[in-house]
Short mmCIF file of C-alpha atoms and ligand atoms in Angstrom, two decimals:
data_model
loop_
_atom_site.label_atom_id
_atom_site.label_comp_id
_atom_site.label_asym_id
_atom_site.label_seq_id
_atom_site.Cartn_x
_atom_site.Cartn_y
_atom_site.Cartn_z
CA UNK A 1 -14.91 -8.31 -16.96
CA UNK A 2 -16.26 -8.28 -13.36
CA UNK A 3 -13.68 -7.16 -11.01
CA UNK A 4 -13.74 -7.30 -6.98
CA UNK A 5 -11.56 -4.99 -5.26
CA UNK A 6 -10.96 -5.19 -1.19
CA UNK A 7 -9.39 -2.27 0.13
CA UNK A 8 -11.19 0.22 -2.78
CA UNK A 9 -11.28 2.85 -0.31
CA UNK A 10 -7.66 3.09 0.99
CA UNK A 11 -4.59 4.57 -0.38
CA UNK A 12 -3.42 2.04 -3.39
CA UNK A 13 -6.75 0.62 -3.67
CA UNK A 14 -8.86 3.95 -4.16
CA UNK A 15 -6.09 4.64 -7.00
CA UNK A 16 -6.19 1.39 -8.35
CA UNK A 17 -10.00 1.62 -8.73
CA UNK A 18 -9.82 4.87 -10.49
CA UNK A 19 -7.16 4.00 -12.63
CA UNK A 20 -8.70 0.58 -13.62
CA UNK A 21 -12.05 2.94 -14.57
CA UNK A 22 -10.17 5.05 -16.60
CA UNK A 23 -8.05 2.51 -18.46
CA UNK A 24 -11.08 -0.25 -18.80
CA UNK A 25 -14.20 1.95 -18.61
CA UNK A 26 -16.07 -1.00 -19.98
CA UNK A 27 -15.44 -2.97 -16.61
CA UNK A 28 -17.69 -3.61 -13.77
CA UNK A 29 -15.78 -2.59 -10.29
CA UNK A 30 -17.37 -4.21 -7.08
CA UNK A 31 -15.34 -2.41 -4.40
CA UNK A 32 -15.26 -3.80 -0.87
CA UNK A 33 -14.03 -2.07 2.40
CA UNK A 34 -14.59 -1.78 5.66
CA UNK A 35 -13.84 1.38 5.97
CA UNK A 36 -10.88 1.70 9.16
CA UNK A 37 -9.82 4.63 9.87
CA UNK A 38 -7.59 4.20 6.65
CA UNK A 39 -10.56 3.60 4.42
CA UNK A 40 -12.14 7.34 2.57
CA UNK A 41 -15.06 7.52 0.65
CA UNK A 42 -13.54 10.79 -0.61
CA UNK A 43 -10.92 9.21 -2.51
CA UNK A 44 -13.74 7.86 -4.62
CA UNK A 45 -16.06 11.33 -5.01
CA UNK A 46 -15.42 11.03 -8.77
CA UNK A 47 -16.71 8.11 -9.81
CA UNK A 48 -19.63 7.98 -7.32
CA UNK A 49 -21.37 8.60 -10.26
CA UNK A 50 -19.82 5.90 -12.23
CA UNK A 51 -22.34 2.91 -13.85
CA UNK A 52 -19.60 0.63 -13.53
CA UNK A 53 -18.57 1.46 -9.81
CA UNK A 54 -20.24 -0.20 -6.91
CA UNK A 55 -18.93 0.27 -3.31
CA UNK A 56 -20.02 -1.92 -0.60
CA UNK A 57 -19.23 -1.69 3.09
CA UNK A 58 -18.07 -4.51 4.46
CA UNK A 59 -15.17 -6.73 6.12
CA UNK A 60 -13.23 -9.27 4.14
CA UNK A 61 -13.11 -11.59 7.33
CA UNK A 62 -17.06 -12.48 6.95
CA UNK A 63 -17.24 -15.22 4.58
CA UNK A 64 -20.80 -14.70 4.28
CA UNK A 65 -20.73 -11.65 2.67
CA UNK A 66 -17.60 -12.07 0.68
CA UNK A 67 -19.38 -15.44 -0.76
CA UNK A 68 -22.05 -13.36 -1.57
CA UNK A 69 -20.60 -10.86 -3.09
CA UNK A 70 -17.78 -13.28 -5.23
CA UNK A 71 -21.00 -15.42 -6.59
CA UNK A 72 -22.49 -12.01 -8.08
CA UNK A 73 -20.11 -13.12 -11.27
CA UNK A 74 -16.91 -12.03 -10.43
CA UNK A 75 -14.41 -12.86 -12.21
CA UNK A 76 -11.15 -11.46 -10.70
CA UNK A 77 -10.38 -10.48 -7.01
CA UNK A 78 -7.60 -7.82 -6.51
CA UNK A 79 -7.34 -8.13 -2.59
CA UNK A 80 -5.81 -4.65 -0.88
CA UNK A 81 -8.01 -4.51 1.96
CA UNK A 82 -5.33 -4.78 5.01
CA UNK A 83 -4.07 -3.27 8.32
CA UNK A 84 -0.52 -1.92 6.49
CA UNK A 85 1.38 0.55 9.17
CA UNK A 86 4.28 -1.03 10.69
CA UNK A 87 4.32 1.02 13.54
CA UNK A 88 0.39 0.39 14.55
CA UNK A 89 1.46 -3.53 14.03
CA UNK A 90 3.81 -3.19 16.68
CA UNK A 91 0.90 -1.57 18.78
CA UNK A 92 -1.80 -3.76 18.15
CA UNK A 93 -0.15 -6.69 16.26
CA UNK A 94 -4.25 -8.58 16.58
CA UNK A 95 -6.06 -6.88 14.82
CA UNK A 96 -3.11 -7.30 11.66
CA UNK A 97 -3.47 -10.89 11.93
CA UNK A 98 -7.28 -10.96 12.17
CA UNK A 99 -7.51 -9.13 8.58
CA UNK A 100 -4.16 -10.27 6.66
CA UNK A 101 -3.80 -13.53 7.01
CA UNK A 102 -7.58 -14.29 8.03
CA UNK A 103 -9.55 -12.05 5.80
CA UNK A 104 -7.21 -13.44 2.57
CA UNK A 105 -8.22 -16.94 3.61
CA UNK A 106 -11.65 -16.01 3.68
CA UNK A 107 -11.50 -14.47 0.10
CA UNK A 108 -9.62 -17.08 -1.01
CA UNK A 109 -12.59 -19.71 0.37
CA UNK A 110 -14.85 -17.62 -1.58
CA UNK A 111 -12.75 -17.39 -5.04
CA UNK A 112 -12.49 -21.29 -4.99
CA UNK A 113 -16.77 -21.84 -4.39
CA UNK A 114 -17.14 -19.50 -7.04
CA UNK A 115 -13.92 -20.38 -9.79
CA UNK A 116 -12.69 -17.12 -10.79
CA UNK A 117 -10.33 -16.75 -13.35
CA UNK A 118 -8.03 -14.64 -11.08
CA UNK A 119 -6.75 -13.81 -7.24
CA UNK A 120 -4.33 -11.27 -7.05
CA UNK A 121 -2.79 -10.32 -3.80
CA UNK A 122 -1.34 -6.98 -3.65
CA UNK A 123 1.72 -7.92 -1.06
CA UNK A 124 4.90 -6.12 0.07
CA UNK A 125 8.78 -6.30 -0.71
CA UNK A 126 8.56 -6.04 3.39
CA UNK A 127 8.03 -9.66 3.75
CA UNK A 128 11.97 -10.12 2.26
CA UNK A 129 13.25 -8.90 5.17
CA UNK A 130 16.17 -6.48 5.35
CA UNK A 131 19.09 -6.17 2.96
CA UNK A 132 22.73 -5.25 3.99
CA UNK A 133 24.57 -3.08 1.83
CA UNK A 134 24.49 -4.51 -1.41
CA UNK A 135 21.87 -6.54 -3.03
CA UNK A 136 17.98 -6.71 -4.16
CA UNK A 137 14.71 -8.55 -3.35
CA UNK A 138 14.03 -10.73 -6.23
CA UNK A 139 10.66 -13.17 -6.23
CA UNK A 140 13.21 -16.19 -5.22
CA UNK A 141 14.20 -14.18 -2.03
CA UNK A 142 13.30 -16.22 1.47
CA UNK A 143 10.72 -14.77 3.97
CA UNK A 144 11.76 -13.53 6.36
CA UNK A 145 9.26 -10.81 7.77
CA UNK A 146 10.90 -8.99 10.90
CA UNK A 147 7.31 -6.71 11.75
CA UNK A 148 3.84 -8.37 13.13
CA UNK A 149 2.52 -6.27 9.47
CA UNK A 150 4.69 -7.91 7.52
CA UNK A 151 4.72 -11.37 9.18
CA UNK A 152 0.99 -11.51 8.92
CA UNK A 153 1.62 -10.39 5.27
CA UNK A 154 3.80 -13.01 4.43
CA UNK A 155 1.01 -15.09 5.99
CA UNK A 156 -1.44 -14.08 3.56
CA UNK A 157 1.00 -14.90 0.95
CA UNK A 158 1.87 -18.46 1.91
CA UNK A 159 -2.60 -19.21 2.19
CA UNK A 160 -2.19 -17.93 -1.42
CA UNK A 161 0.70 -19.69 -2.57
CA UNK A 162 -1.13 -22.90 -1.21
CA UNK A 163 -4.30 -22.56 -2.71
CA UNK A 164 -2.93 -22.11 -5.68
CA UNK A 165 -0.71 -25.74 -4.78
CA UNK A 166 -3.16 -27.41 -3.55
CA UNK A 167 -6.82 -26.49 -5.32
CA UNK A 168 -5.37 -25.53 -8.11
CA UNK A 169 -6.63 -21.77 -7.73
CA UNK A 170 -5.26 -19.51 -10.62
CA UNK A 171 -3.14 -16.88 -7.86
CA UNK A 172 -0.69 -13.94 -8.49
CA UNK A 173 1.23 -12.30 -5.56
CA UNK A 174 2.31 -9.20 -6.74
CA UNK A 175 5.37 -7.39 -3.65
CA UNK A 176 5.67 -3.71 -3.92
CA UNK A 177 7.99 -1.52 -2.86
CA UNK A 178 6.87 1.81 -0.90
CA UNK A 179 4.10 3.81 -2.29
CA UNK A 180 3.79 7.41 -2.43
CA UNK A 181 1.21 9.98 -4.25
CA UNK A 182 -2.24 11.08 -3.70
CA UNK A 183 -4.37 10.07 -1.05
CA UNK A 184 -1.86 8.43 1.31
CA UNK A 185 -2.99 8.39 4.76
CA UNK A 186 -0.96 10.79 6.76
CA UNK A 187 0.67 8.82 8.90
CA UNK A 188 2.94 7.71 6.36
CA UNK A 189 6.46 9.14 6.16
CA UNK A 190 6.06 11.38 3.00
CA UNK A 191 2.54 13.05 3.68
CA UNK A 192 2.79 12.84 7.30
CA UNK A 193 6.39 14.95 6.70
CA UNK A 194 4.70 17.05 4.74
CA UNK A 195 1.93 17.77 7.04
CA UNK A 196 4.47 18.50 9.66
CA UNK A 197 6.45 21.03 7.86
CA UNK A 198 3.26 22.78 6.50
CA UNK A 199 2.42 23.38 10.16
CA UNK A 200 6.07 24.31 11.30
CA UNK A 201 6.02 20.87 13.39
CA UNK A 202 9.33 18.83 14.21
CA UNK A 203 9.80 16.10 11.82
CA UNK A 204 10.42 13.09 13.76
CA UNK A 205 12.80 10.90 11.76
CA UNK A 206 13.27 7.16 13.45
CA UNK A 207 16.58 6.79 14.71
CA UNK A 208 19.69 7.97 12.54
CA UNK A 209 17.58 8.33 9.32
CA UNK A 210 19.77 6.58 6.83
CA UNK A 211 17.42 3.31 6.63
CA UNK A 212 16.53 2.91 3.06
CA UNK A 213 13.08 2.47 1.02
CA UNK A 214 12.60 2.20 -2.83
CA UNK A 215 10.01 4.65 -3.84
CA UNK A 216 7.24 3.88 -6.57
CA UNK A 217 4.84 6.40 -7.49
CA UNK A 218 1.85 4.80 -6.79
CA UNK A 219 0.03 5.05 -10.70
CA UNK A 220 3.00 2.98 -11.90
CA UNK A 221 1.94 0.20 -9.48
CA UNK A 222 -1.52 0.22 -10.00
CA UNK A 223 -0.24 -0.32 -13.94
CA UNK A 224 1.87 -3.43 -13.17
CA UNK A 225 -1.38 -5.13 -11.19
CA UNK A 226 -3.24 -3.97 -14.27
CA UNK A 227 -0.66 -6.63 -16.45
CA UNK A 228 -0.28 -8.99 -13.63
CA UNK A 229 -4.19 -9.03 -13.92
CA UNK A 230 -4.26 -9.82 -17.89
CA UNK A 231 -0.81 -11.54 -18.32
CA UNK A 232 0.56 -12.83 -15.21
CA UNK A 233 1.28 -16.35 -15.07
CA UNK A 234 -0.70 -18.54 -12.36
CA UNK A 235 1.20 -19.14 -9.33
CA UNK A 236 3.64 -16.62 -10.28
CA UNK A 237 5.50 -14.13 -7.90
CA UNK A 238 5.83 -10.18 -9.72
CA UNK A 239 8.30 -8.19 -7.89
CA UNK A 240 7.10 -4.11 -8.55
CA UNK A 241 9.74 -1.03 -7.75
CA UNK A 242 10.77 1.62 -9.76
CA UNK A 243 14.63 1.22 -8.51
CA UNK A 244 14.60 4.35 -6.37
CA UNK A 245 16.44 3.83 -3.26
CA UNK A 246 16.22 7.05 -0.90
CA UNK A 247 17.61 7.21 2.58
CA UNK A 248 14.70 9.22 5.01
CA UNK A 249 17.05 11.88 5.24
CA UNK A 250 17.40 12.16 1.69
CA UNK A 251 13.44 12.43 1.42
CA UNK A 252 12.73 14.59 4.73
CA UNK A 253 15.29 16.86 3.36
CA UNK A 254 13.71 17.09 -0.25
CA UNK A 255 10.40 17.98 0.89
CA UNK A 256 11.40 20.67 3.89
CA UNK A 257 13.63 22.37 0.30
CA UNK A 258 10.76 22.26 -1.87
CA UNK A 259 8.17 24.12 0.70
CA UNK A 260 11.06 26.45 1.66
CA UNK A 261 11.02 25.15 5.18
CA UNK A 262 14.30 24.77 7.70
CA UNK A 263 16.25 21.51 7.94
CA UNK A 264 16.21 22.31 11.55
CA UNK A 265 12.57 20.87 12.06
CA UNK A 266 14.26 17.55 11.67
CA UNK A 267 13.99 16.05 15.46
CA UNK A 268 15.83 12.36 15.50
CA UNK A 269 13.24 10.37 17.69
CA UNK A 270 13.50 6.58 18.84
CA UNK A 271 14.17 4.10 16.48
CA UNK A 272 11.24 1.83 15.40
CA UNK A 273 11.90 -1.75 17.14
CA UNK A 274 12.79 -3.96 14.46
CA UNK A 275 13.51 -1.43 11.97
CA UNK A 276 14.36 -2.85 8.48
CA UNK A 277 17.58 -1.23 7.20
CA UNK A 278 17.11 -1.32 3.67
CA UNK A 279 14.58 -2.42 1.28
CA UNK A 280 15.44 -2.37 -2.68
CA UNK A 281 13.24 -4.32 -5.09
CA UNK A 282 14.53 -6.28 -8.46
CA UNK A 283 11.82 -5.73 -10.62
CA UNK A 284 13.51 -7.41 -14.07
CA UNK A 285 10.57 -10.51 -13.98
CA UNK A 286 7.67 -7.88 -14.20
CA UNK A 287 9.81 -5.51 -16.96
CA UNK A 288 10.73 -8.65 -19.19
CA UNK A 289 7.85 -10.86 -18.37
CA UNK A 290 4.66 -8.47 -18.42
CA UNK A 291 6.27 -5.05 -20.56
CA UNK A 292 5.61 -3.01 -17.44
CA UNK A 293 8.01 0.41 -16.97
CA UNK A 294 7.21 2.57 -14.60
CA UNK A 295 6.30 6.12 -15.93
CA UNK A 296 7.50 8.61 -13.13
CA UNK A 297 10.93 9.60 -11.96
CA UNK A 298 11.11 9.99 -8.23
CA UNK A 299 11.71 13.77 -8.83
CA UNK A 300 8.55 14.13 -10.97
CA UNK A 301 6.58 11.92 -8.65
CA UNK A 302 7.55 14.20 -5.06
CA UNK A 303 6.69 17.02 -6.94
CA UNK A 304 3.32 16.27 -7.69
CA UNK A 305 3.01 14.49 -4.04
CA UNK A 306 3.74 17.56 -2.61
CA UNK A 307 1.71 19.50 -5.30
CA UNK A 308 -1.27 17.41 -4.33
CA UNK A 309 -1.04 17.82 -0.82
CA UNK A 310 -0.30 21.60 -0.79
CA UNK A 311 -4.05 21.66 -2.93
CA UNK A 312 -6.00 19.65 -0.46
CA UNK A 313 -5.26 20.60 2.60
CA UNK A 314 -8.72 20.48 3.38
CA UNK A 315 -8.76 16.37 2.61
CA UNK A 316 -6.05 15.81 4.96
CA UNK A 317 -7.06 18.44 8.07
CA UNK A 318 -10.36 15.91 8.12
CA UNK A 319 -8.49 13.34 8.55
CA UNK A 320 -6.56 14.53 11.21
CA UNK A 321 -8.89 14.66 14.04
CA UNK A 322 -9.99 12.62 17.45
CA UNK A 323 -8.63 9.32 16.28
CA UNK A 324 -5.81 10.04 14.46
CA UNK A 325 -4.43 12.51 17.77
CA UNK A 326 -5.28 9.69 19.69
CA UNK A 327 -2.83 7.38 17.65
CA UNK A 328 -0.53 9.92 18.29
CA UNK A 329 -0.38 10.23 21.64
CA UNK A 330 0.32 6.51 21.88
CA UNK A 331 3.00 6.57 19.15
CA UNK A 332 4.68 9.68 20.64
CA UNK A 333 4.53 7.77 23.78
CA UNK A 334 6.56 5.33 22.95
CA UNK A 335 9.26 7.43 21.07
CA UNK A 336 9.72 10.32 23.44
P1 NAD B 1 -4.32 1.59 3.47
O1 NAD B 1 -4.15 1.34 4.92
O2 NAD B 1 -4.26 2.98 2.95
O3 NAD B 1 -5.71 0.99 2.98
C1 NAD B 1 -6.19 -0.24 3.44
C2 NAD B 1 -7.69 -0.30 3.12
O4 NAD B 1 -8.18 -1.57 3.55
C3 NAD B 1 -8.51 0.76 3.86
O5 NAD B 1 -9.43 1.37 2.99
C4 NAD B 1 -9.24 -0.03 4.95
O6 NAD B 1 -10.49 0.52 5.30
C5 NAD B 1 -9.39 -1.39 4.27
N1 NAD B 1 -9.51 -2.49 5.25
C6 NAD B 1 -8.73 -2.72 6.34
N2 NAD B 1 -9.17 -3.80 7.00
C7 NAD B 1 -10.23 -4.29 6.28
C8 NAD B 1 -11.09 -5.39 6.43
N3 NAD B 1 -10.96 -6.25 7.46
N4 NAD B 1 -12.06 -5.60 5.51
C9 NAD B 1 -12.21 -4.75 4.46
N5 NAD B 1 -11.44 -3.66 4.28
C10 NAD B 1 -10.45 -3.44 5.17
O7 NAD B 1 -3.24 0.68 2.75
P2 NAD B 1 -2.44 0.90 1.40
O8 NAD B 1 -1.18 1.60 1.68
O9 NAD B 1 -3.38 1.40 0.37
O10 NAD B 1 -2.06 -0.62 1.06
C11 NAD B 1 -2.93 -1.44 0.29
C12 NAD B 1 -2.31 -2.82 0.14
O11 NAD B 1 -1.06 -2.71 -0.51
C13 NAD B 1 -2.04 -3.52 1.46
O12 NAD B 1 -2.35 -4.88 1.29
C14 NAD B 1 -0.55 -3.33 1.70
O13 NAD B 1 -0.02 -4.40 2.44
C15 NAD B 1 -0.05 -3.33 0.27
N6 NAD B 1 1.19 -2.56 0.03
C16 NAD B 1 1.28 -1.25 0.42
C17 NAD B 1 2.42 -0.52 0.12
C18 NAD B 1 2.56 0.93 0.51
O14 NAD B 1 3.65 1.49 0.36
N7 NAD B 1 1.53 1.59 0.99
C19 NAD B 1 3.48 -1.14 -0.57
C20 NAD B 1 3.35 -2.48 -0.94
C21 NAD B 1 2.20 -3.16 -0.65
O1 DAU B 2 7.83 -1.46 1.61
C1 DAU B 2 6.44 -1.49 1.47
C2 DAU B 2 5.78 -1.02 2.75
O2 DAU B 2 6.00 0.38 2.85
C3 DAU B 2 4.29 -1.35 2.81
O3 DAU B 2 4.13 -2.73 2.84
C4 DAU B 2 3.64 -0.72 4.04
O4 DAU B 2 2.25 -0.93 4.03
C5 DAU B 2 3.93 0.77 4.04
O5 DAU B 2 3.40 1.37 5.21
C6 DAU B 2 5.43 1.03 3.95
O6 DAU B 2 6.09 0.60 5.17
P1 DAU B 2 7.29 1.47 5.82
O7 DAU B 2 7.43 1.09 7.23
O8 DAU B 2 8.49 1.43 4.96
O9 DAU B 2 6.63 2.94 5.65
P2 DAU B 2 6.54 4.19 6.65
O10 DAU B 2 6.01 5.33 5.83
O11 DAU B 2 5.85 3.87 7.92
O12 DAU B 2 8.06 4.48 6.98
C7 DAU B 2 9.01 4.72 5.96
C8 DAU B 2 10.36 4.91 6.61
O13 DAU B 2 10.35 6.15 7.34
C9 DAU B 2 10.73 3.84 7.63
O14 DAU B 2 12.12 3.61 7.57
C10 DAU B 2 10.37 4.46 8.97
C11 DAU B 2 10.62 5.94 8.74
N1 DAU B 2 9.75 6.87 9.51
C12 DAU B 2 8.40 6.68 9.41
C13 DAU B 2 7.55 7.54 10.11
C14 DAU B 2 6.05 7.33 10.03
C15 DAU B 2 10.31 7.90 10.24
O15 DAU B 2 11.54 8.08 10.29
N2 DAU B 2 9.46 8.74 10.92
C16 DAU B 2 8.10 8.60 10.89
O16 DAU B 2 7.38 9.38 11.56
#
């Protein structure tokens, strides 16, 4: 099997790409990215060897290339490749709608010249919405995106949903909950926090703290795409979370206990405009449909975050230089 991947170099799609290697080690990888400033070659240092791993650099909104590269026998597309911070949508919502809803069009041209046998588009449980109290996404729940990321997400997702209704394109949409694990960009609430207390920095946590996320290590997602790949149903939704709903509190707390640091780093900041309240995913399709569980508790999972983080420093420190300060001058700007 001959599998694209956009987005091979990022956070989910660098550990999709070596999970997919180590679980299929007979497939062919052809991994795409343009490399942003999210994108890392050195997520991918070991399996630069690899006979079965190719990377290319390029973007997913030039068809020509993405034809190109789709008529090289692929068979399945796994599309990652996005602009996926909320608070950098909010900054610069362009640029969000130039690659999500755009660039998946543009694969989505070149998967129908070419008839794969599969698109799957890694989407988010952030194009839901919000949830009160009580209550969980399920694949039935309406859009209704509240953030220019997860508008032009649910974008994406509707170009899928139609080429799949109208050419007949065999389409998954698979809607995560939030990731954590190794190489998460730090700008991200659980390695940025961590980075923070490391360095004795205030933690700045967005208004009271008690919004809620559901937390999925990011190996058991990469597992569920791995079904949805091989079993999913065409023109099927799967819903993915590990039903671990933490307040930010809850989590900034848990990391400044496990490096020994002082809750009194936490500094309450400006809330984020349009801050969802609380996300929670119903994952019961995926678990009965595909036989996916995930395999990490959130206490095992922070634990080896923080574990992974604490032993490459050095991975992290790179990436926090010109541009990244840069981003955080503006983002500070607008908080402080
Ligand atoms: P990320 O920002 O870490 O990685 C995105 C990757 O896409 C980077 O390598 C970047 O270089 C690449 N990219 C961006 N624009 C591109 C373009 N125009 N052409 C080619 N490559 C481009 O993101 P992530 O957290 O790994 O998220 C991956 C996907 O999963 C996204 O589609 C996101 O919406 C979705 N998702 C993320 C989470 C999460 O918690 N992180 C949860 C659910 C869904
Ligand atoms: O739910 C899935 C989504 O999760 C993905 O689609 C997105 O790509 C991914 O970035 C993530 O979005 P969030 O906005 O939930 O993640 P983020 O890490 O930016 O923020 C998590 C929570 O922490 C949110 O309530 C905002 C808060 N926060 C975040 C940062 C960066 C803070 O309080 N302080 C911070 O400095």
């Amino acid at each position: 099997m001959k599998l694209l991947v956009t987005g091979g170099a990022g956070f989910i799609g660098s550990n999709f790409v070596l999970y997919m290697l180590s679980q299929h080690p007979d497939y062919k990888i052809v991994n795409v990215d343009a490399l942003t400033y999210a994108g890392n070659l050195e997520n991918l240092k070991s399996v630069e060897k690899h006979s079965n791993h190719t990377f290319v650099k390029a973007d997913i909104t030039d068809a020509k290339a993405m034809n190109e590269l789709v008529g090289q026998g692929v068979d399945v597309v796994v599309n990652f490749a996005a602009e996926s911070h909320v608070d950098r949508s909010i900054l610069e919502p362009d640029v969000f709608v130039k690659t999500n809803v755009l660039g998946t069009q543009v694969l989505l041209d070149a998967a129908r010249s070419h008839n794969i046998k599969k698109f799957v588009q890694v989407s988010t449980d952030e194009v839901y919405g919000t949830l009160g109290e009580t209550g969980l996404f399920s694949e039935t729940t309406p859009l209704a995106p509240n953030s220019p990321y997860s508008a032009s997400k649910a974008g994406g997702d509707m170009l899928v949903r139609a080429y799949h209704e109208t050419f007949g394109l065999p389409v998954n949409i698979t809607r995560c909950s939030n990731n954590y694990g190794p190489y998460q960009f730090p700008e991200k609430l659980i390695p940025l926090m961590i980075s923070k207390a490391l360095a004795d920095e205030p933690l700045p946590v967005y208004g009271d703290g008690l919004n809620i996320r559901d937390w999925l290590y990011v190996e058991d997602h990469c597992s569920a795409i791995d079904l949805v790949i091989h079993q999913g149903r065409n023109g099927e939704v799967y819903n993915i979370g590990g039903n671990n709903e933490r307040t930010n509190l809850h989590i900034v707390k848990t990391i400044l206990h496990k490096l020994s640091k002082p809750e009194t780093l936490i500094t309450h900041v400006k809330d984020r405009p349009g801050h969802d309240r609380r996300y929670g995913i119903d994952p019961t399709k995926t678990m009965t449909e595909l036989g996916w569980k995930p395999q990490h508790s959130f206490e095992t999972g922070i634990g080896e975050t923080i574990s992974w983080y604490l032993d490459n420093k050095e991975w992290w420190s790179r990436i926090q230089s010109g541009a990244y300060q840069e981003y955080y001058a503006k983002q500070y700007g607008e908080r402080l």
